[in-house]
CSV table of C-alpha atoms and ligand atoms in Angstrom, one decimal:
chain,number,residue,atom,x,y,z
A,242,MET,CA,0.2,0.3,0.1
A,243,LYS,CA,2.9,2.5,1.1
A,244,GLN,CA,4.8,1.7,-2.1
A,245,THR,CA,1.8,2.5,-4.3
A,246,CYS,CA,1.2,5.8,-2.8
A,247,LEU,CA,4.6,7.1,-2.8
A,248,ALA,CA,4.5,6.0,-6.5
A,249,LEU,CA,1.3,7.9,-7.2
A,250,SER,CA,2.4,10.6,-5.4
A,251,LEU,CA,5.6,10.8,-6.9
A,252,ALA,CA,3.8,10.3,-10.5
A,253,ALA,CA,1.2,13.3,-9.8
A,254,SER,CA,4.3,15.6,-8.9
A,255,LEU,CA,6.1,14.8,-12.2
A,256,VAL,CA,2.7,15.6,-13.6
A,257,CYS,CA,2.5,18.8,-11.7
A,258,GLY,CA,5.9,19.7,-12.4
A,259,LEU,CA,5.5,19.1,-16.2
A,260,ARG,CA,2.2,21.3,-15.9
A,261,ALA,CA,3.6,24.3,-15.1
A,262,THR,CA,1.3,27.3,-16.4
A,263,ALA,CA,3.1,29.9,-18.1
A,264,ALA,CA,2.0,32.6,-15.6
A,265,GLU,CA,4.0,30.5,-12.8
A,266,ILE,CA,7.3,30.5,-15.2
A,267,PRO,CA,9.2,33.6,-15.1
A,268,ILE,CA,11.2,35.0,-17.9
A,269,PRO,CA,14.9,34.8,-17.2
A,270,GLU,CA,15.9,37.6,-15.1
A,271,PRO,CA,19.4,39.1,-15.9
A,272,PRO,CA,22.0,38.1,-13.9
A,273,LYS,CA,23.3,41.1,-11.6
A,274,ASP,CA,25.9,42.8,-14.0
A,275,VAL,CA,29.3,43.7,-12.8
A,276,PRO,CA,30.2,46.9,-14.3
A,277,LEU,CA,33.6,47.4,-16.3
A,278,ALA,CA,36.1,47.6,-13.7
A,279,ALA,CA,38.2,50.2,-16.3
A,280,ALA,CA,38.0,52.1,-19.2
A,281,PRO,CA,39.5,50.4,-22.2
A,282,ASP,CA,42.8,50.6,-22.8
A,283,ALA,CA,44.5,51.5,-26.2
A,284,ALA,CA,44.3,47.8,-27.1
A,285,ALA,CA,40.6,47.5,-26.6
A,286,GLN,CA,39.7,50.7,-28.1
A,287,SER,CA,41.2,49.5,-31.6
A,288,ARG,CA,39.5,46.3,-30.9
A,289,LEU,CA,36.3,48.2,-30.5
A,290,ALA,CA,36.8,50.6,-33.5
A,291,TRP,CA,34.2,48.8,-35.8
A,292,TRP,CA,31.9,48.0,-32.9
A,293,THR,CA,31.4,51.6,-32.2
A,294,GLU,CA,31.1,52.1,-35.7
A,295,ALA,CA,28.6,49.5,-36.3
A,296,ARG,CA,26.1,50.5,-33.4
A,297,PHE,CA,23.7,47.8,-34.3
A,298,GLY,CA,23.7,44.0,-34.1
A,299,MET,CA,21.3,40.7,-34.4
A,300,PHE,CA,21.3,38.6,-31.4
A,301,ILE,CA,20.2,34.9,-32.2
A,302,HIS,CA,18.9,32.7,-30.0
A,303,TRP,CA,18.6,29.4,-31.2
A,304,GLY,CA,18.7,26.0,-30.0
A,305,LEU,CA,17.0,22.8,-29.3
A,306,TYR,CA,14.4,24.7,-26.9
A,307,SER,CA,13.4,26.0,-30.4
A,308,GLN,CA,11.8,22.9,-31.6
A,309,ASP,CA,8.6,23.4,-30.5
A,310,GLY,CA,8.7,27.0,-29.5
A,311,CYS,CA,9.8,26.2,-25.7
A,312,PHE,CA,7.1,23.6,-25.0
A,313,TYR,CA,8.1,20.1,-24.2
A,314,LYS,CA,5.6,17.3,-25.2
A,315,GLY,CA,3.0,19.7,-25.2
A,316,THR,CA,3.3,21.4,-22.0
A,317,ASN,CA,4.8,25.0,-22.0
A,318,GLY,CA,8.3,25.5,-20.4
A,319,GLY,CA,8.0,29.1,-20.5
A,320,SER,CA,11.4,30.1,-22.2
A,321,GLU,CA,14.6,29.1,-23.4
A,322,HIS,CA,15.2,27.8,-19.9
A,323,MET,CA,12.4,25.0,-20.7
A,324,MET,CA,14.8,22.3,-19.2
A,325,LEU,CA,15.2,23.9,-16.2
A,326,HIS,CA,11.5,25.0,-15.6
A,327,LEU,CA,10.1,21.6,-16.3
A,328,LYS,CA,13.3,19.6,-15.0
A,329,ILE,CA,13.8,17.7,-18.1
A,330,PRO,CA,16.0,14.8,-17.3
A,331,LEU,CA,19.0,15.4,-19.2
A,332,ALA,CA,18.5,11.8,-21.2
A,333,ASP,CA,14.9,13.0,-22.1
A,334,TYR,CA,16.0,16.6,-23.0
A,335,ALA,CA,18.7,15.5,-25.7
A,336,ARG,CA,16.3,13.2,-27.1
A,337,ILE,CA,14.7,16.5,-28.7
A,338,ALA,CA,17.5,16.5,-30.9
A,339,ASP,CA,16.8,13.2,-32.5
A,340,ASP,CA,14.1,15.3,-34.2
A,341,PHE,CA,15.9,18.4,-34.5
A,342,ASN,CA,16.0,18.9,-38.3
A,343,PRO,CA,15.8,22.5,-39.4
A,344,VAL,CA,15.5,21.7,-43.2
A,345,ASP,CA,14.4,25.2,-43.9
A,346,PHE,CA,17.7,27.1,-42.4
A,347,ASN,CA,19.4,29.6,-44.9
A,348,ALA,CA,22.5,31.2,-43.4
A,349,ALA,CA,22.4,33.6,-46.3
A,350,GLU,CA,18.9,34.5,-45.5
A,351,TRP,CA,19.3,35.4,-42.1
A,352,VAL,CA,22.2,37.4,-43.0
A,353,ARG,CA,20.4,39.2,-45.5
A,354,ILE,CA,17.4,40.0,-43.3
A,355,ALA,CA,20.1,41.4,-40.8
A,356,LYS,CA,22.0,43.3,-43.5
A,357,GLU,CA,18.8,44.8,-44.4
A,358,ALA,CA,17.6,46.0,-41.4
A,359,GLY,CA,20.7,47.8,-41.1
A,360,MET,CA,22.5,45.5,-38.5
A,361,LYS,CA,26.2,45.3,-38.8
A,362,TYR,CA,27.3,42.4,-36.7
A,363,MET,CA,25.7,39.3,-35.9
A,364,VAL,CA,25.7,37.2,-32.4
A,365,LEU,CA,24.7,33.4,-32.4
A,366,THR,CA,24.1,31.1,-29.2
A,367,SER,CA,26.9,28.7,-29.9
A,368,LYS,CA,26.0,26.8,-26.5
A,369,HIS,CA,22.9,28.2,-24.0
A,370,HIS,CA,22.5,26.9,-20.7
A,371,ASP,CA,21.2,23.6,-21.6
A,372,GLY,CA,24.9,23.1,-22.5
A,373,PHE,CA,24.0,21.7,-26.3
A,374,ALA,CA,26.4,23.0,-28.8
A,375,MET,CA,25.0,24.5,-31.9
A,376,TYR,CA,28.4,23.5,-33.9
A,377,ALA,CA,30.9,20.8,-34.4
A,378,SER,CA,32.2,20.5,-31.1
A,379,GLU,CA,34.9,18.1,-30.2
A,380,THR,CA,34.6,18.1,-26.6
A,381,ASN,CA,31.8,15.9,-26.7
A,382,ASP,CA,29.0,14.6,-29.1
A,383,TYR,CA,26.4,16.8,-27.3
A,384,ASN,CA,26.4,18.9,-30.1
A,385,ILE,CA,24.1,19.7,-33.3
A,386,VAL,CA,26.2,17.8,-36.0
A,387,GLU,CA,26.6,14.5,-34.3
A,388,ARG,CA,23.4,14.3,-32.7
A,389,THR,CA,20.6,15.6,-35.2
A,390,PRO,CA,19.8,14.3,-38.4
A,391,TRP,CA,20.3,17.3,-39.9
A,392,HIS,CA,24.2,17.2,-39.1
A,393,ARG,CA,25.1,20.7,-40.4
A,394,ASP,CA,27.2,23.4,-38.4
A,395,PRO,CA,25.1,26.6,-38.1
A,396,VAL,CA,28.3,28.5,-36.7
A,397,ARG,CA,30.3,27.5,-39.9
A,398,GLU,CA,27.8,28.4,-42.1
A,399,LEU,CA,26.9,31.7,-40.4
A,400,ALA,CA,30.4,32.8,-40.1
A,401,GLU,CA,30.6,32.3,-43.8
A,402,ALA,CA,27.8,34.0,-44.9
A,403,CYS,CA,28.3,36.8,-42.5
A,404,ARG,CA,32.0,37.0,-44.4
A,405,GLN,CA,30.5,37.3,-47.6
A,406,ALA,CA,28.0,40.1,-46.8
A,407,GLY,CA,30.3,41.9,-45.0
A,408,LEU,CA,29.0,41.7,-41.4
A,409,LYS,CA,31.0,40.7,-38.5
A,410,PHE,CA,30.2,37.5,-36.6
A,411,GLY,CA,30.5,36.5,-33.0
A,412,VAL,CA,29.0,34.0,-30.7
A,413,TYR,CA,27.0,33.8,-27.7
A,414,TYR,CA,28.1,31.4,-24.7
A,415,SER,CA,26.6,30.3,-21.5
A,416,LEU,CA,29.9,30.4,-19.0
A,417,GLY,CA,28.7,29.6,-15.6
A,418,ARG,CA,25.2,27.5,-16.6
A,419,ASP,CA,25.2,24.0,-18.2
A,420,TRP,CA,22.5,21.8,-17.3
A,421,ALA,CA,24.8,18.9,-19.4
A,422,ASP,CA,27.5,18.7,-17.1
A,423,PRO,CA,27.9,17.5,-13.6
A,424,ASP,CA,30.2,20.3,-12.6
A,425,VAL,CA,28.6,23.5,-12.7
A,426,PRO,CA,27.1,24.7,-9.6
A,427,THR,CA,25.1,28.0,-9.0
A,428,ARG,CA,24.1,30.4,-6.0
A,429,ASP,CA,22.2,27.9,-3.4
A,430,GLY,CA,21.8,25.8,-7.0
A,431,TYR,CA,19.1,28.5,-8.4
A,432,ARG,CA,19.9,27.9,-12.0
A,433,SER,CA,21.8,24.3,-11.5
A,434,ASN,CA,20.6,21.3,-13.0
A,435,THR,CA,19.6,19.8,-9.7
A,436,TRP,CA,17.5,16.7,-10.6
A,437,ASP,CA,20.3,14.9,-12.8
A,438,TYR,CA,23.0,16.2,-10.3
A,439,PRO,CA,21.2,16.9,-7.1
A,440,ASP,CA,24.3,17.3,-4.7
A,441,GLU,CA,25.8,21.1,-5.4
A,442,SER,CA,28.4,20.5,-2.9
A,443,LYS,CA,30.1,17.9,-4.8
A,444,LYS,CA,30.0,20.1,-8.1
A,445,VAL,CA,33.6,21.9,-9.0
A,446,PHE,CA,33.2,24.7,-11.7
A,447,ALA,CA,37.3,24.1,-12.2
A,448,ARG,CA,36.7,20.6,-13.6
A,449,TYR,CA,33.9,22.1,-15.9
A,450,PHE,CA,36.2,24.9,-16.9
A,451,GLU,CA,39.2,22.7,-17.9
A,452,ARG,CA,37.0,20.0,-19.3
A,453,LYS,CA,34.4,21.8,-21.5
A,454,VAL,CA,34.9,25.6,-21.4
A,455,LYS,CA,38.2,26.1,-22.5
A,456,PRO,CA,38.3,23.4,-24.8
A,457,GLN,CA,35.0,24.5,-26.4
A,458,ILE,CA,36.4,28.2,-26.7
A,459,THR,CA,39.5,27.2,-28.1
A,460,GLU,CA,37.7,25.3,-31.2
A,461,LEU,CA,35.5,28.5,-31.6
A,462,LEU,CA,38.3,30.7,-32.0
A,463,THR,CA,40.2,28.2,-33.9
A,464,HIS,CA,38.0,26.2,-36.4
A,465,TYR,CA,35.6,29.0,-37.7
A,466,GLY,CA,37.9,32.0,-39.0
A,467,PRO,CA,37.5,35.5,-37.1
A,468,ILE,CA,35.2,35.8,-34.6
A,469,ALA,CA,34.4,39.3,-33.6
A,470,VAL,CA,32.6,39.0,-30.6
A,471,LEU,CA,32.7,36.4,-27.7
A,472,TRP,CA,29.5,37.2,-25.9
A,473,PHE,CA,29.8,35.4,-22.6
A,474,ASP,CA,26.7,35.1,-20.4
A,475,THR,CA,25.7,34.4,-16.8
A,476,PRO,CA,29.3,34.3,-15.3
A,477,GLU,CA,27.9,32.7,-12.0
A,478,GLN,CA,30.6,30.9,-9.9
A,479,ILE,CA,33.8,31.6,-12.4
A,480,SER,CA,36.6,32.6,-10.4
A,481,ALA,CA,38.7,36.2,-10.8
A,482,ALA,CA,41.9,34.0,-12.0
A,483,GLU,CA,39.5,31.9,-14.4
A,484,SER,CA,38.1,35.1,-16.0
A,485,HIS,CA,41.2,36.4,-16.3
A,486,GLU,CA,42.6,33.1,-17.6
A,487,LEU,CA,39.6,33.2,-20.3
A,488,VAL,CA,40.4,36.7,-21.3
A,489,ALA,CA,44.3,35.5,-22.0
A,490,LEU,CA,43.3,32.6,-23.9
A,491,ILE,CA,40.9,34.5,-26.1
A,492,HIS,CA,43.3,37.3,-26.7
A,493,ARG,CA,46.4,34.6,-27.7
A,494,LEU,CA,44.1,33.1,-30.2
A,495,GLN,CA,42.4,36.0,-31.9
A,496,PRO,CA,43.7,39.4,-30.2
A,497,ASP,CA,41.0,41.4,-32.5
A,498,CYS,CA,38.1,39.4,-30.8
A,499,ILE,CA,36.0,41.7,-28.2
A,500,ILE,CA,34.5,40.1,-25.2
A,501,ASN,CA,31.5,41.6,-23.0
A,502,SER,CA,31.7,42.2,-19.2
A,503,ARG,CA,29.5,38.7,-18.6
A,504,VAL,CA,33.1,36.9,-18.7
A,505,GLY,CA,33.0,38.3,-15.0
A,506,HIS,CA,35.0,40.1,-12.3
A,507,GLY,CA,35.1,43.4,-14.4
A,508,LEU,CA,37.1,42.4,-17.2
A,509,GLY,CA,35.9,42.5,-21.0
A,510,ASP,CA,35.6,45.4,-23.4
A,511,TYR,CA,32.0,46.6,-23.1
A,512,GLY,CA,29.0,46.4,-20.4
A,513,VAL,CA,26.1,44.7,-20.6
A,514,SER,CA,22.7,46.1,-20.3
A,515,GLU,CA,20.1,43.6,-20.6
A,516,GLN,CA,16.4,44.7,-21.6
A,517,LYS,CA,16.9,48.0,-20.7
A,518,ILE,CA,18.2,51.1,-21.6
A,519,PRO,CA,20.3,53.3,-19.1
A,520,GLY,CA,19.1,56.5,-18.5
A,521,GLY,CA,22.1,58.5,-19.0
A,522,ALA,CA,25.1,58.2,-21.3
A,523,ASP,CA,28.2,56.0,-20.2
A,524,ALA,CA,31.9,57.0,-20.9
A,525,LYS,CA,32.8,53.4,-21.0
A,526,PRO,CA,31.5,51.3,-24.2
A,527,TRP,CA,28.1,49.5,-23.6
A,528,GLU,CA,25.4,47.5,-25.4
A,529,THR,CA,21.9,47.1,-24.8
A,530,CYS,CA,20.8,43.5,-25.6
A,531,MET,CA,17.1,43.2,-26.3
A,532,THR,CA,14.3,40.6,-27.3
A,533,LEU,CA,12.3,42.0,-30.4
A,534,ASN,CA,9.0,40.3,-28.8
A,535,GLY,CA,8.9,39.0,-25.3
A,536,HIS,CA,11.2,35.8,-25.8
A,537,TRP,CA,14.8,35.2,-26.4
A,538,GLY,CA,14.3,31.5,-27.8
A,539,TYR,CA,11.7,31.2,-30.6
A,540,PHE,CA,8.4,30.9,-28.0
A,541,LYS,CA,5.5,29.4,-29.7
A,542,GLY,CA,2.7,32.2,-29.9
A,543,ASP,CA,4.3,35.0,-28.8
A,544,GLU,CA,3.7,37.6,-32.0
A,545,LYS,CA,4.0,40.8,-29.6
A,546,TRP,CA,6.7,42.5,-31.5
A,547,LYS,CA,8.2,45.8,-30.3
A,548,PRO,CA,6.8,47.8,-33.2
A,549,ALA,CA,9.5,49.0,-35.8
A,550,PRO,CA,8.9,52.9,-34.4
A,551,THR,CA,9.7,51.4,-31.0
A,552,VAL,CA,12.8,49.8,-32.2
A,553,ILE,CA,13.9,52.8,-34.1
A,554,HIS,CA,13.6,55.0,-31.0
A,555,ASN,CA,15.2,52.6,-28.7
A,556,LEU,CA,18.3,52.6,-31.1
A,557,VAL,CA,18.4,56.5,-31.3
A,558,ASP,CA,18.1,56.3,-27.4
A,559,ILE,CA,21.0,54.1,-26.9
A,560,ILE,CA,23.4,55.6,-29.3
A,561,SER,CA,22.6,59.3,-28.2
A,562,LYS,CA,23.8,57.7,-25.1
A,563,GLY,CA,26.8,56.3,-26.5
A,564,GLY,CA,25.7,52.4,-26.4
A,565,ASN,CA,25.2,49.8,-29.1
A,566,TYR,CA,22.0,47.8,-29.7
A,567,LEU,CA,21.8,44.2,-29.9
A,568,LEU,CA,18.3,43.3,-31.2
A,569,ASN,CA,17.3,39.4,-30.5
A,570,VAL,CA,15.3,36.9,-33.0
A,571,GLY,CA,14.5,33.4,-31.8
A,572,PRO,CA,14.3,31.2,-35.4
A,573,THR,CA,12.4,28.1,-35.3
A,574,GLY,CA,13.0,24.7,-35.1
A,575,LYS,CA,12.6,24.7,-38.7
A,576,GLY,CA,15.4,27.5,-38.8
A,577,VAL,CA,13.1,30.2,-40.0
A,578,ILE,CA,13.2,33.4,-38.4
A,579,PRO,CA,9.5,34.3,-37.6
A,580,ALA,CA,7.6,36.5,-40.2
A,581,GLY,CA,6.7,39.1,-37.6
A,582,ALA,CA,10.2,39.6,-36.7
A,583,VAL,CA,11.0,40.1,-40.8
A,584,ALA,CA,8.5,42.7,-41.2
A,585,ASP,CA,9.3,44.7,-38.5
A,586,LEU,CA,13.0,44.4,-39.2
A,587,GLN,CA,12.4,45.5,-42.9
A,588,ALA,CA,10.6,48.6,-41.6
A,589,VAL,CA,13.5,49.3,-39.4
A,590,GLY,CA,15.6,48.8,-42.4
A,591,ALA,CA,13.8,51.0,-44.3
A,592,TRP,CA,14.4,54.4,-42.2
A,593,MET,CA,18.0,53.0,-41.6
A,594,GLN,CA,18.5,53.2,-45.7
A,595,VAL,CA,17.2,56.8,-45.4
A,596,ASN,CA,19.1,57.9,-41.9
A,597,GLY,CA,22.0,55.3,-41.4
A,598,GLU,CA,24.5,58.3,-41.7
A,599,ALA,CA,23.0,59.6,-38.3
A,600,ILE,CA,23.8,56.2,-36.5
A,601,TYR,CA,26.8,54.4,-37.8
A,602,GLY,CA,29.6,55.7,-36.0
A,603,THR,CA,28.0,58.2,-34.3
A,604,LYS,CA,28.7,58.8,-30.6
A,605,ALA,CA,26.5,61.1,-27.7
A,606,GLY,CA,25.3,64.1,-28.7
A,607,PRO,CA,27.1,67.4,-27.3
A,608,LEU,CA,23.6,68.9,-25.5
A,609,LYS,CA,23.7,69.2,-21.7
A,610,THR,CA,20.2,67.8,-21.7
A,611,VAL,CA,17.7,65.8,-23.4
A,612,PRO,CA,15.5,67.7,-25.4
A,613,SER,CA,11.9,67.1,-25.3
A,614,TRP,CA,11.3,66.9,-29.0
A,615,GLY,CA,13.8,63.4,-29.2
A,616,ARG,CA,17.4,62.9,-29.1
A,617,VAL,CA,20.8,64.0,-30.7
A,618,THR,CA,23.9,62.0,-32.0
A,619,GLN,CA,27.0,63.3,-33.4
A,620,LYS,CA,29.7,62.5,-35.8
A,621,GLY,CA,32.5,65.0,-36.5
A,622,ASP,CA,31.4,68.1,-36.8
A,623,ASN,CA,27.5,67.0,-37.8
A,624,ILE,CA,25.2,67.1,-34.7
A,625,TYR,CA,22.2,64.9,-35.8
A,626,LEU,CA,18.9,66.2,-34.2
A,627,HIS,CA,16.3,63.0,-34.3
A,628,VAL,CA,12.8,64.5,-34.3
A,629,PHE,CA,10.4,62.1,-32.8
A,630,ASP,CA,7.9,64.9,-31.8
A,631,TRP,CA,7.7,67.5,-34.6
A,632,PRO,CA,7.2,71.0,-33.4
A,633,LYS,CA,3.8,72.4,-34.4
A,634,ASP,CA,5.1,75.8,-34.6
A,635,GLY,CA,7.8,75.0,-37.3
A,636,LYS,CA,10.4,76.3,-34.9
A,637,LEU,CA,12.9,73.6,-33.7
A,638,VAL,CA,14.6,74.6,-30.6
A,639,VAL,CA,18.0,73.2,-29.9
A,640,PRO,CA,19.2,74.1,-26.0
A,641,GLU,CA,22.6,74.4,-25.3
A,642,ILE,CA,24.6,73.0,-28.1
A,643,GLY,CA,27.5,74.0,-25.8
A,644,VAL,CA,29.2,75.9,-28.8
A,645,THR,CA,28.1,79.5,-29.9
A,646,GLN,CA,29.8,80.2,-33.6
A,647,ALA,CA,29.0,81.6,-36.8
A,648,GLY,CA,28.9,79.2,-40.0
A,649,LEU,CA,26.0,76.9,-38.0
A,650,THR,CA,24.0,75.4,-40.9
A,651,ALA,CA,21.2,72.9,-40.6
A,652,HIS,CA,19.3,70.6,-43.4
A,653,LEU,CA,17.2,67.7,-43.4
A,654,LEU,CA,19.3,64.6,-43.9
A,655,ALA,CA,16.6,63.2,-45.8
A,656,ASP,CA,16.5,66.0,-48.4
A,657,LYS,CA,19.0,65.5,-51.0
A,658,SER,CA,19.0,68.7,-52.6
A,659,GLY,CA,20.6,69.7,-49.0
A,660,ALA,CA,18.6,73.0,-48.9
A,661,ARG,CA,19.7,74.8,-45.6
A,662,LEU,CA,17.0,75.7,-43.3
A,663,ASN,CA,16.9,79.0,-41.4
A,664,LEU,CA,18.3,79.4,-38.1
A,665,LYS,CA,19.0,81.8,-35.4
A,666,GLN,CA,21.5,81.0,-32.3
A,667,ASP,CA,21.2,83.0,-28.9
A,668,ALA,CA,25.1,84.4,-28.3
A,669,ALA,CA,24.3,84.0,-24.8
A,670,THR,CA,22.8,80.9,-24.1
A,671,GLY,CA,24.2,78.9,-27.5
A,672,THR,CA,20.3,77.7,-27.8
A,673,VAL,CA,19.6,77.5,-31.8
A,674,VAL,CA,16.3,78.0,-33.0
A,675,ILE,CA,15.9,76.3,-36.7
A,676,ASP,CA,12.6,77.0,-38.8
A,677,VAL,CA,11.5,73.6,-40.3
A,678,PRO,CA,8.6,72.6,-42.6
A,679,ALA,CA,5.0,72.1,-41.4
A,680,GLN,CA,5.6,68.8,-41.6
A,681,PRO,CA,8.4,65.9,-40.9
A,682,LEU,CA,9.8,64.1,-43.6
A,683,ASP,CA,9.6,60.9,-41.5
A,684,PRO,CA,6.8,60.5,-38.6
A,685,VAL,CA,8.8,58.2,-36.8
A,686,ASP,CA,12.5,60.2,-36.6
A,687,THR,CA,13.1,62.9,-38.8
A,688,VAL,CA,17.0,63.8,-38.8
A,689,VAL,CA,18.2,67.6,-39.0
A,690,VAL,CA,21.7,68.1,-39.4
A,691,LEU,CA,23.4,70.8,-37.6
A,692,GLN,CA,26.8,71.4,-39.2
A,693,LEU,CA,29.5,73.3,-37.0
B,915,LIG,O1,19.4,33.3,-19.2
B,915,LIG,C1,19.8,33.9,-20.0
B,915,LIG,C2,18.5,34.0,-21.1
B,915,LIG,O2,18.1,33.1,-21.7
B,915,LIG,C3,19.3,34.7,-22.2
B,915,LIG,O3,20.0,33.9,-23.1
B,915,LIG,C4,19.6,36.3,-22.0
B,915,LIG,C5,20.4,37.2,-23.1
B,915,LIG,O4,21.2,38.0,-22.4
B,915,LIG,N1,20.8,36.0,-20.8
B,915,LIG,C6,20.4,35.1,-19.9
B,915,LIG,C7,19.7,36.0,-18.9
B,915,LIG,O5,19.9,37.4,-18.2
């Protein structure tokens, strides 16, 4: 009797465990980011030159969790963390690979979508928290080439397609979370695989670091040509010495590869701001990474795409504060970027086609205050006034540009005639008032160029 009750209660808990509702499943919260310990030195600034010019990139979360939109056997897994949320045994989760066959994957198509959106770099998940390598890893066979019927290497194909299209290619790597390895502890086990490997006290990060992290970072940096970015995630229990060792390894293998701050312990070339845009500018380089809908990995049914105007305003806001924008798409298990995401990115690309000059290679504008009508970026002697809210009275007031000088000129970036706009500058305050047409050229963001 006792045995039967026990069996029934275990079965019930398993079924209940698998039946988590979407409401109970939290969207992954960002790790507590450690700010960069120091501003980039000359070598880092040199490495970052292309990245600062690029400003806008595509993040791609693609893995076994994409197979059925973060659902597992009909149960909502909530996100790319579905293995954790549903506590799917590794042996069962690995079987997703048996049917993972993205026959519609086309690297050139993904790169075309990114390029036409105005994106200049791409970062693909090479290994997410589930520990499954989305490339031909020699460290173990738990990878897309050996364990799926597809037998292809998307890191190789995307790296090549990016090179051919003139985009930079980088890889995301989950550093302190790996649910396929017995030696990856996290704080109180909160993001560990405690269902296959229940005893956190037995887990030794250094063994995982030697057995998997270093060999995989080495093969990513030696088998695929130039890797422009190593985008680490969730450093968790890595030690300072291991973070330093990892940075040294990367610089030894590919000195030009830039590293984000989630390599841990204040190291890295730039800081990460996940899903949020900081209030003010930051002297140190930083990047906002953001989902286009509500999920990183492809999530069945999430069609809540950020409208293109929102994406454009986010991009301009970020750059006006000196940051980069890494915008995420989650392709399906068949290797297709969802149509809603593509349509969004096409609309962003149309705006970038006309206004890219005011984005690429620009930095935070010279204004002391954020104008009520929009944002300001700068490149050399050009100040780009991004006007979101067009003035009703035909007068664009630019407060305190910090310089008062004769010879200031203004024109509409989208007006190919370059026709000058009348302007007046207050000698005392430096405030400039520009006479602008009754209607904006672009309802989302019309750019007025103020030339010093
Ligand atoms: O847990 C991950 C999450 O799945 C996703 O990869 C994001 C992307 O920055 N990083 C972690 C959450 O902060």
